[in-house]
Amino acid sequence: MFEQHRETLEKALAAIAERGHWSAFPESPSPRVYGEGAAERGREAFEALLGRRFPLDQPGAGAWIGAERSPYGMDLGVTYPEPAVEELVAAARAAMPAWRDAGPRARALTCVEIVQRINRRSFELADAVRHTTGQAFVMAFQAGGPHAQDRALEAVAYGYAAMTASADAARWEKPAKGEPLVMDKRFTVVPRGVALVVGCNTFPTWNAYPGLFASLVTGNPVIVKPHPRAVLPLAITVQVARETLAEAGFDPSLVSLAAEEGQGLATALATHPAVRVVDFTGSTEYGEWLEHHARQALVHTEKAGVNTVVIDSTDSWRGMLGNLAFSLSLYSGQMCTAPQNVLVPAGGIETDEGHKSFDEVASGLAAAVGRLLGDDARAVELTGALVNPGVLARVEGAPSLGEVVLESRAVKHPEFPDAVIRTPVIVRVDQEKSDIYGREHFGPISFLIPTGSTQESLDVLRRTITARGALTASVYSTSAGVLDEAERAALDAGVNLSCNLTGGVYVNQSAAFSDYHGTGANPAATASLTDPGYVAGRFHVVQSRRPA
Amino acid sequence: MFEQHRETLEKALAAIAERGHWSAFPESPSPRVYGEGAAERGREAFEALLGRRFPLDQPGAGAWIGAERSPYGMDLGVTYPEPAVEELVAAARAAMPAWRDAGPRARALTCVEIVQRINRRSFELADAVRHTTGQAFVMAFQAGGPHAQDRALEAVAYGYAAMTASADAARWEKPAKGEPLVMDKRFTVVPRGVALVVGCNTFPTWNAYPGLFASLVTGNPVIVKPHPRAVLPLAITVQVARETLAEAGFDPSLVSLAAEEGQGLATALATHPAVRVVDFTGSTEYGEWLEHHARQALVHTEKAGVNTVVIDSTDSWRGMLGNLAFSLSLYSGQMCTAPQNVLVPAGGIETDEGHKSFDEVASGLAAAVGRLLGDDARAVELTGALVNPGVLARVEGAPSLGEVVLESRAVKHPEFPDAVIRTPVIVRVDQEKSDIYGREHFGPISFLIPTGSTQESLDVLRRTITARGALTASVYSTSAGVLDEAERAALDAGVNLSCNLTGGVYVNQSAAFSDYHGTGANPAATASLTDPGYVAGRFHVVQSRRPA
């Protein structure tokens, strides 16, 4: 079954080894790619879900719950079966042996089929992601759809590669006096146990798919616990997975949804004795709680960090400012990869347009953001809306943190008057105020920090990221020596580095099959999407041997 | 440097993929293999170490400590530098960047050189292992020497394979409107941090080498903390590693010895903030303590379990009894892989010599052990000596646990009159006494347990191993259906299974490059020697990208 996906799996396996450019799912929402009317049909499918019980055939506690409200200003009105935790866990455990016995190949091909079917619902998912996260449509389509699907496939490939790196059977023949000793051995991949995926508010699919598919392909049933504000994209995902599994002859209980309105369901699930894997994306505070308290489980967390930009010099002043302005503005900085701390020598920098003082860098960056977001109708397609009131509160409080370089501006969405939209605020903060810039301020908030020198900037990078983590770092320099030093600092701090981004690649973007997202080597994340460490602990090998 | 080991590394890489029979280091101590006089030179080298300060050039606290006493009855009189923990850790950290920068290949080849040099000291190590563990000479040579060296090389191969599974550089070229986007990317393996290996009393090298080499090859400096009763084999190992590293131009502080006389040094080291990996072999109690308290580290433990034999039927009554008798007697059952619980239907079993009642199975097994160990001079070469007084106390207390099927017998060693040697005690225990057989009784103690049926035996196996873990299980049956059921039970319990061992392969033996030791899927161990999960968390990948 699903043998037609053999080639996709093989290409994905080649891609994770080579890590050049490859993608299985086109990122363009163009009708030329996804077909005429696809966007409209997706919109209709999304709208048909609103104000109803979400069609999901899993055992429930009886009640229907859900209180999602779009950051664009409307209640979704979708409700989901309130989960009966013990029933979900019991059903997941009961489903496990047959899924285990199907073996790595059948599981991988079934997972590819699930992802393919998810891809066919990309427009519906785009609207669901948009109206739970506040992302603009194109981003919701790309990051919530094809990019997330690529990350899913990547996790399937890593899991499959890890499970099949060694033979599943061998004849062992040892020379001995007289007859050789001959044994036949079988090596069977067994899952770790029930897996839990705890989704986040901002990237419900992109951040949940790697854990979901890494666990599933390695044989573990998965309970998906979405963020209470972003249930719908994962409900659709679970629906697709259950349908596919059932059609393939497996128990749909292998994937189930644990929706909540915010009662702390993650804690109950993550500490359940049968839950043996937890994947979490969200706050540092709760991530660390999970790491310390979900002791029976393998816990992978992606938390907060202090993403850092070191500006030393540039041969593309305008390219640099435009690139940085875009990175600060995209989805109003509500990305775990968006820059926060911009470190610039107090004495200024050399550029292709001559020496620029620190203040000129500051005003140049502010002006670049202003230009990029000058037109409201176009601005909202870049910034989207603020995902929740917490972000708004931080934006409004940011001016008190230092000297405002660029004020945040409220923008009216032409289509959604109730959407809360804010452009980035940039605040100058002194280098000694590491109590301020040394922690994450999630949202469109960044700090311009004057330092004594680029060497000092790199010291700040090393120190803050070692202490608090980061998912991205970037450096601008025309000096090969400085770039080398920055690479060393990034290795020491364990953070992925982008150098001299002045064109159409942005530090907050990470492409599946090529860019590692997170490293596991600093406090922002315990693992990388995706590397061998991300999949390895999810399964074990059990051996049987008998005389041949 | 060490390019001559390229072929060994490649063969090891092929072996871990194929998992058939392969060994890099000959297990026979014959002069035809290791050269005329090798054994004698090894003995001399060992004796030259006794009663002296062990020559190790690492920073110390000043005092020389050590109180090892051979289970064969003599004090070794070797002393070691008392470690200054902060200095060792600081030196290890300082050594890390250059080792990281050397890259996977240079590290792997250097590790192979270390193992090769260890191999050349196999006879000296055999005596050191013998006189710290009580193993008989041939076993000390094989398990402490070549078999341990094979496990070391296996860990190097797994580490190298994991680090090199993906490219270390790539060009990423994404089609775009106008010019394609082109980035050059580098992917660098970075170590997790300082690693700690906590050795055990019974197999100081075999159980320590996988963690030592898995950590070292992946870039982590390693502090080796031997069991206070079994320091010398690991001191020799550390000495070889430091010499090799220094000759290769690396800082010898990458491997250091933390000897103690039993003050709890493991606890201080394992909870040190800079210690990020811990490998432990030993008691369940302390292993669980480490899992819960060494929160800053990746912790791999190999603990105790209830190894189980299910006897259903056999077509080789004598072969079965002889094989089991050997497994119970080898190193007086002081192996984490030795059988403990032997489950037999109360109604007896069918064999090639007709029906045998439960009592006939019991008396047959007792007689087989008696025959095997009937001659004292030959017996001691199989049993070795008891490793410590705790084992002796358990043997002496065992008769109170049930009905004695075979009494333990004290044996005089012809060469070492003070050696404490005991043959196995076998005790019949009722099935309902799971409080007795449901936990480990380390040493030459086993239980014969009558069950209602083989199905009940498999239920006991599933239940006890799920609850308390096991490193081995075995089954005897002439029925394909029963063997299949046993395999399912073993998969469910997550334990490696041996079927119908009646010849020269024993359940307590696990061959590097083919047999997985432990699974990680039951409480006896968190990982397997060696599988991808054992090496994966020891390193991370850090990426750097820049426009091409």
XYZ file of N, CA, C and O in Angstrom, chain A residues 193-292:
400
model
N 6.528 4.448 23.127
C 5.247 4.460 23.832
C 4.366 5.559 23.278
O 4.617 6.080 22.201
N 3.347 5.913 24.015
C 2.441 6.961 23.551
C 3.195 8.290 23.508
O 3.927 8.619 24.440
N 3.018 9.015 22.410
C 3.698 10.302 22.250
C 2.683 11.430 22.361
O 1.514 11.283 21.995
N 3.152 12.546 22.874
C 2.330 13.739 23.025
C 2.984 14.873 22.257
O 4.189 15.090 22.383
N 2.194 15.582 21.478
C 2.690 16.785 20.809
C 1.896 17.970 21.356
O 0.663 17.966 21.296
N 2.602 18.929 21.904
C 1.956 20.127 22.445
C 2.211 21.273 21.468
O 3.353 21.709 21.290
N 1.138 21.710 20.809
C 1.274 22.721 19.772
C 1.355 24.134 20.325
O 1.036 24.388 21.489
N 1.781 25.044 19.468
C 1.904 26.437 19.890
C 0.885 27.308 19.153
O 0.185 26.863 18.246
N 0.800 28.545 19.560
C -0.205 29.470 19.049
C 0.153 30.025 17.677
O -0.704 30.255 16.835
N 1.444 30.220 17.438
C 1.862 30.979 16.253
C 2.103 30.126 15.008
O 1.861 30.574 13.895
N 2.616 28.917 15.201
C 2.866 28.025 14.059
C 2.333 26.633 14.388
O 3.102 25.694 14.598
N 1.014 26.530 14.439
C 0.428 25.279 14.949
C 0.848 24.051 14.137
O 1.070 22.993 14.733
N 0.968 24.183 12.837
C 1.345 23.005 12.045
C 2.860 22.880 11.919
O 3.428 21.814 12.159
N 3.528 23.968 11.550
C 4.978 23.917 11.280
C 5.734 23.372 12.490
O 6.661 22.582 12.345
N 5.359 23.802 13.681
C 6.085 23.354 14.857
C 5.601 22.017 15.400
O 6.309 21.378 16.170
N 4.405 21.601 15.017
C 3.893 20.326 15.544
C 4.214 19.145 14.633
O 4.376 18.023 15.107
N 4.303 19.392 13.336
C 4.462 18.260 12.412
C 5.744 17.453 12.644
O 5.705 16.215 12.577
N 6.881 18.097 12.880
C 8.087 17.261 13.061
C 7.917 16.242 14.193
O 8.212 15.060 14.012
N 7.453 16.673 15.344
C 7.273 15.735 16.453
C 6.212 14.691 16.150
O 6.390 13.510 16.423
N 5.113 15.158 15.573
C 4.021 14.237 15.228
C 4.516 13.124 14.306
O 4.315 11.940 14.577
N 5.201 13.523 13.237
C 5.594 12.504 12.264
C 6.836 11.733 12.684
O 6.982 10.554 12.346
N 7.727 12.359 13.428
C 8.889 11.615 13.941
C 8.424 10.510 14.881
O 8.933 9.388 14.848
N 7.447 10.820 15.719
C 6.927 9.798 16.637
C 6.131 8.734 15.891
O 6.279 7.540 16.143
N 5.288 9.180 14.985
C 4.401 8.232 14.306
C 5.194 7.244 13.445
O 4.955 6.036 13.495
N 6.149 7.751 12.692
C 6.880 6.859 11.779
C 7.709 5.845 12.564
O 7.936 4.735 12.087
N 8.129 6.210 13.761
C 8.925 5.280 14.564
C 8.047 4.357 15.412
O 8.561 3.637 16.265
N 6.737 4.404 15.181
C 5.862 3.396 15.770
C 5.026 3.848 16.944
O 4.264 3.047 17.500
N 5.161 5.113 17.325
C 4.444 5.597 18.501
C 3.091 6.210 18.134
O 3.019 7.063 17.248
N 2.040 5.848 18.832
C 0.781 6.568 18.667
C 0.962 7.994 19.206
O 1.755 8.206 20.125
N 0.220 8.937 18.632
C 0.446 10.339 18.977
C -0.858 11.003 19.403
O -1.868 10.916 18.707
N -0.813 11.645 20.546
C -1.914 12.500 20.990
C -1.488 13.942 20.748
O -0.438 14.375 21.225
N -2.307 14.654 19.976
C -1.972 16.022 19.597
C -2.767 16.971 20.495
O -3.996 16.959 20.486
N -2.070 17.785 21.272
C -2.701 18.727 22.197
C -2.417 20.130 21.667
O -1.361 20.702 21.915
N -3.351 20.699 20.909
C -3.082 22.018 20.318
C -3.154 23.114 21.378
O -3.734 22.938 22.450
N -2.576 24.250 21.047
C -2.772 25.452 21.863
C -4.257 25.801 21.803
O -4.871 25.710 20.739
N -4.857 26.219 22.925
C -6.306 26.485 22.912
C -6.725 27.530 21.880
O -7.868 27.532 21.434
N -5.800 28.405 21.491
C -6.125 29.424 20.502
C -5.873 28.972 19.063
O -6.103 29.748 18.125
N -5.309 27.791 18.895
C -4.954 27.337 17.537
C -5.206 25.849 17.395
O -4.300 25.061 17.132
N -6.461 25.488 17.562
C -6.846 24.068 17.513
C -7.130 23.626 16.078
O -6.725 22.531 15.661
N -7.821 24.475 15.333
C -8.381 24.037 14.051
C -7.347 23.453 13.081
O -7.599 22.390 12.490
N -6.186 24.090 12.895
C -5.230 23.500 11.938
C -4.812 22.085 12.338
O -4.630 21.224 11.470
N -4.678 21.846 13.621
C -4.273 20.508 14.059
C -5.455 19.544 14.078
O -5.278 18.342 13.900
N -6.655 20.064 14.260
C -7.837 19.192 14.155
C -7.967 18.658 12.735
O -8.236 17.468 12.520
N -7.754 19.539 11.762
C -7.790 19.086 10.358
C -6.695 18.043 10.135
O -6.909 16.998 9.511
N -5.535 18.313 10.667
C -4.406 17.389 10.513
C -4.733 16.022 11.102
O -4.495 14.981 10.475
N -5.265 16.025 12.318
C -5.606 14.760 12.982
C -6.689 14.030 12.184
O -6.635 12.808 12.011
N -7.647 14.799 11.674
C -8.712 14.185 10.870
C -8.131 13.458 9.658
O -8.480 12.315 9.361
N -7.221 14.126 8.968
C -6.593 13.517 7.785
C -5.812 12.265 8.196
O -5.893 11.214 7.542
N -5.074 12.365 9.277
C -4.263 11.225 9.713
C -5.144 10.031 10.065
O -4.864 8.893 9.662
N -6.220 10.293 10.788
C -7.107 9.194 11.196
C -7.765 8.534 9.986
O -7.860 7.302 9.922
N -8.221 9.361 9.058
C -8.840 8.808 7.844
C -7.858 7.929 7.078
O -8.186 6.831 6.639
N -6.650 8.432 6.933
C -5.646 7.687 6.162
C -5.301 6.380 6.857
O -5.223 5.313 6.226
N -5.078 6.446 8.153
C -4.722 5.244 8.905
C -5.829 4.198 8.803
O -5.565 3.013 8.584
N -7.062 4.647 8.952
C -8.177 3.706 8.884
C -8.257 3.065 7.499
O -8.422 1.852 7.369
N -8.103 3.880 6.466
C -8.143 3.323 5.102
C -7.032 2.315 4.880
O -7.174 1.368 4.117
N -5.885 2.558 5.527
C -4.743 1.646 5.360
C -4.876 0.412 6.245
O -3.993 -0.435 6.255
N -5.961 0.334 6.991
C -6.189 -0.862 7.793
C -5.627 -0.771 9.197
O -5.575 -1.768 9.909
N -5.202 0.425 9.583
C -4.692 0.593 10.947
C -5.760 1.234 11.826
O -6.756 1.768 11.343
N -5.510 1.186 13.099
C -6.432 1.773 14.055
C -6.279 3.295 14.022
O -5.177 3.808 14.251
N -7.341 4.026 13.747
C -7.197 5.489 13.707
C -6.792 6.084 15.047
O -6.298 7.215 15.098
N -6.961 5.322 16.129
C -6.563 5.830 17.447
C -5.068 6.091 17.545
O -4.596 6.602 18.566
N -4.325 5.748 16.506
C -2.895 6.061 16.491
C -2.648 7.556 16.517
O -1.577 8.013 16.915
N -3.607 8.328 16.036
C -3.482 9.787 16.118
C -4.793 10.327 16.654
O -5.854 10.024 16.114
N -4.729 11.100 17.724
C -5.951 11.666 18.257
C -5.721 13.097 18.707
O -4.585 13.541 18.869
N -6.838 13.789 18.878
C -6.798 15.206 19.238
C -7.204 15.364 20.700
O -8.202 14.791 21.130
N -6.416 16.151 21.430
C -6.784 16.466 22.814
C -6.964 17.978 22.902
O -6.047 18.709 23.291
N -8.149 18.434 22.505
C -8.436 19.870 22.534
C -8.758 20.295 23.959
O -9.201 19.494 24.781
N -8.503 21.555 24.232
C -8.849 22.104 25.545
C -9.079 23.598 25.372
O -8.730 24.186 24.363
N -9.669 24.172 26.408
C -9.837 25.630 26.399
C -8.811 26.305 27.310
O -8.891 27.507 27.547
N -7.858 25.508 27.822
C -6.807 26.106 28.634
C -6.801 25.658 30.081
O -6.359 26.388 30.964
N -7.252 24.436 30.329
C -7.311 23.929 31.705
C -6.002 23.303 32.167
O -5.936 22.737 33.251
N -4.977 23.300 31.324
C -3.736 22.656 31.745
C -3.683 21.189 31.363
O -3.064 20.369 32.037
N -4.315 20.865 30.249
C -4.356 19.470 29.805
C -2.960 18.932 29.480
O -2.683 17.742 29.664
N -2.091 19.817 29.009
C -0.731 19.367 28.661
C -0.043 18.751 29.875
O 0.656 17.739 29.758
N -0.235 19.341 31.030
C 0.412 18.836 32.239
C -0.105 17.447 32.596
O 0.671 16.545 32.917
N -1.411 17.279 32.497
C -1.983 15.959 32.802
C -1.451 14.910 31.832
O -1.081 13.802 32.239
N -1.420 15.260 30.559
C -0.966 14.290 29.560
C 0.538 14.032 29.670
O 0.991 12.893 29.604
N 1.305 15.099 29.823
C 2.769 14.957 29.778
C 3.311 14.153 30.944
O 4.412 13.610 30.870
N 2.556 14.093 32.033
C 3.035 13.330 33.192
C 2.305 11.996 33.334
O 2.488 11.303 34.333
N 1.500 11.649 32.356
C 0.825 10.349 32.387
C 1.875 9.242 32.226
O 2.720 9.323 31.337
N 1.820 8.214 33.061
C 2.869 7.177 33.000
C 3.015 6.521 31.627
O 4.105 6.081 31.266
N 1.936 6.453 30.860
C 2.026 5.796 29.550
C 2.572 6.717 28.470
O 2.920 6.248 27.387
N 2.642 7.994 28.746
C 3.173 8.940 27.750
C 4.695 8.947 27.847
O 5.259 9.315 28.863
N 5.360 8.522 26.786
C 6.805 8.303 26.840
C 7.598 9.262 25.963
O 8.813 9.235 25.949
N 6.893 10.062 25.166
C 7.566 11.071 24.328
C 6.730 12.340 24.399
O 5.505 12.280 24.313
N 7.396 13.472 24.584
C 6.705 14.759 24.577
C 7.460 15.711 23.656
O 8.672 15.876 23.795
N 6.743 16.289 22.715
C 7.303 17.367 21.901
C 6.531 18.630 22.201
O 5.304 18.657 22.091
N 7.258 19.659 22.540
C 6.632 20.896 22.983
C 7.258 22.091 22.277
O 8.479 22.165 22.135
N 6.424 23.018 21.864
C 6.897 24.320 21.402
C 6.158 25.377 22.197
O 4.922 25.346 22.257
N 6.900 26.292 22.795
C 6.242 27.353 23.546
C 7.201 28.053 24.481
O 8.391 28.186 24.184
N 6.686 28.455 25.629
C 7.457 29.307 26.524
C 8.599 28.557 27.184
O 8.537 27.351 27.412
N 9.640 29.298 27.520
C 10.772 28.735 28.250
C 10.311 28.186 29.589
O 10.719 27.100 30.007
N 9.430 28.940 30.238
C 8.995 28.547 31.575
C 8.333 27.163 31.558
O 8.695 26.275 32.325
N 7.376 26.990 30.646
C 6.668 25.708 30.639
C 7.531 24.595 30.039
O 7.465 23.434 30.472
N 8.354 24.957 29.075
C 9.276 23.966 28.503
C 10.196 23.400 29.570
O 10.417 22.185 29.653
N 10.723 24.286 30.416
C 11.606 23.806 31.485
C 10.832 22.996 32.521
O 11.356 22.021 33.075
N 9.595 23.395 32.744
C 8.766 22.603 33.656
C 8.628 21.173 33.125
O 8.790 20.187 33.860
N 8.335 21.073 31.842
C 8.189 19.739 31.231
C 9.492 18.944 31.342
O 9.481 17.760 31.685
N 10.608 19.602 31.033
C 11.897 18.899 31.087
C 12.149 18.342 32.492
O 12.750 17.284 32.637
N 11.680 19.066 33.494
C 11.952 18.619 34.868
C 10.905 17.657 35.418
O 11.207 16.885 36.318
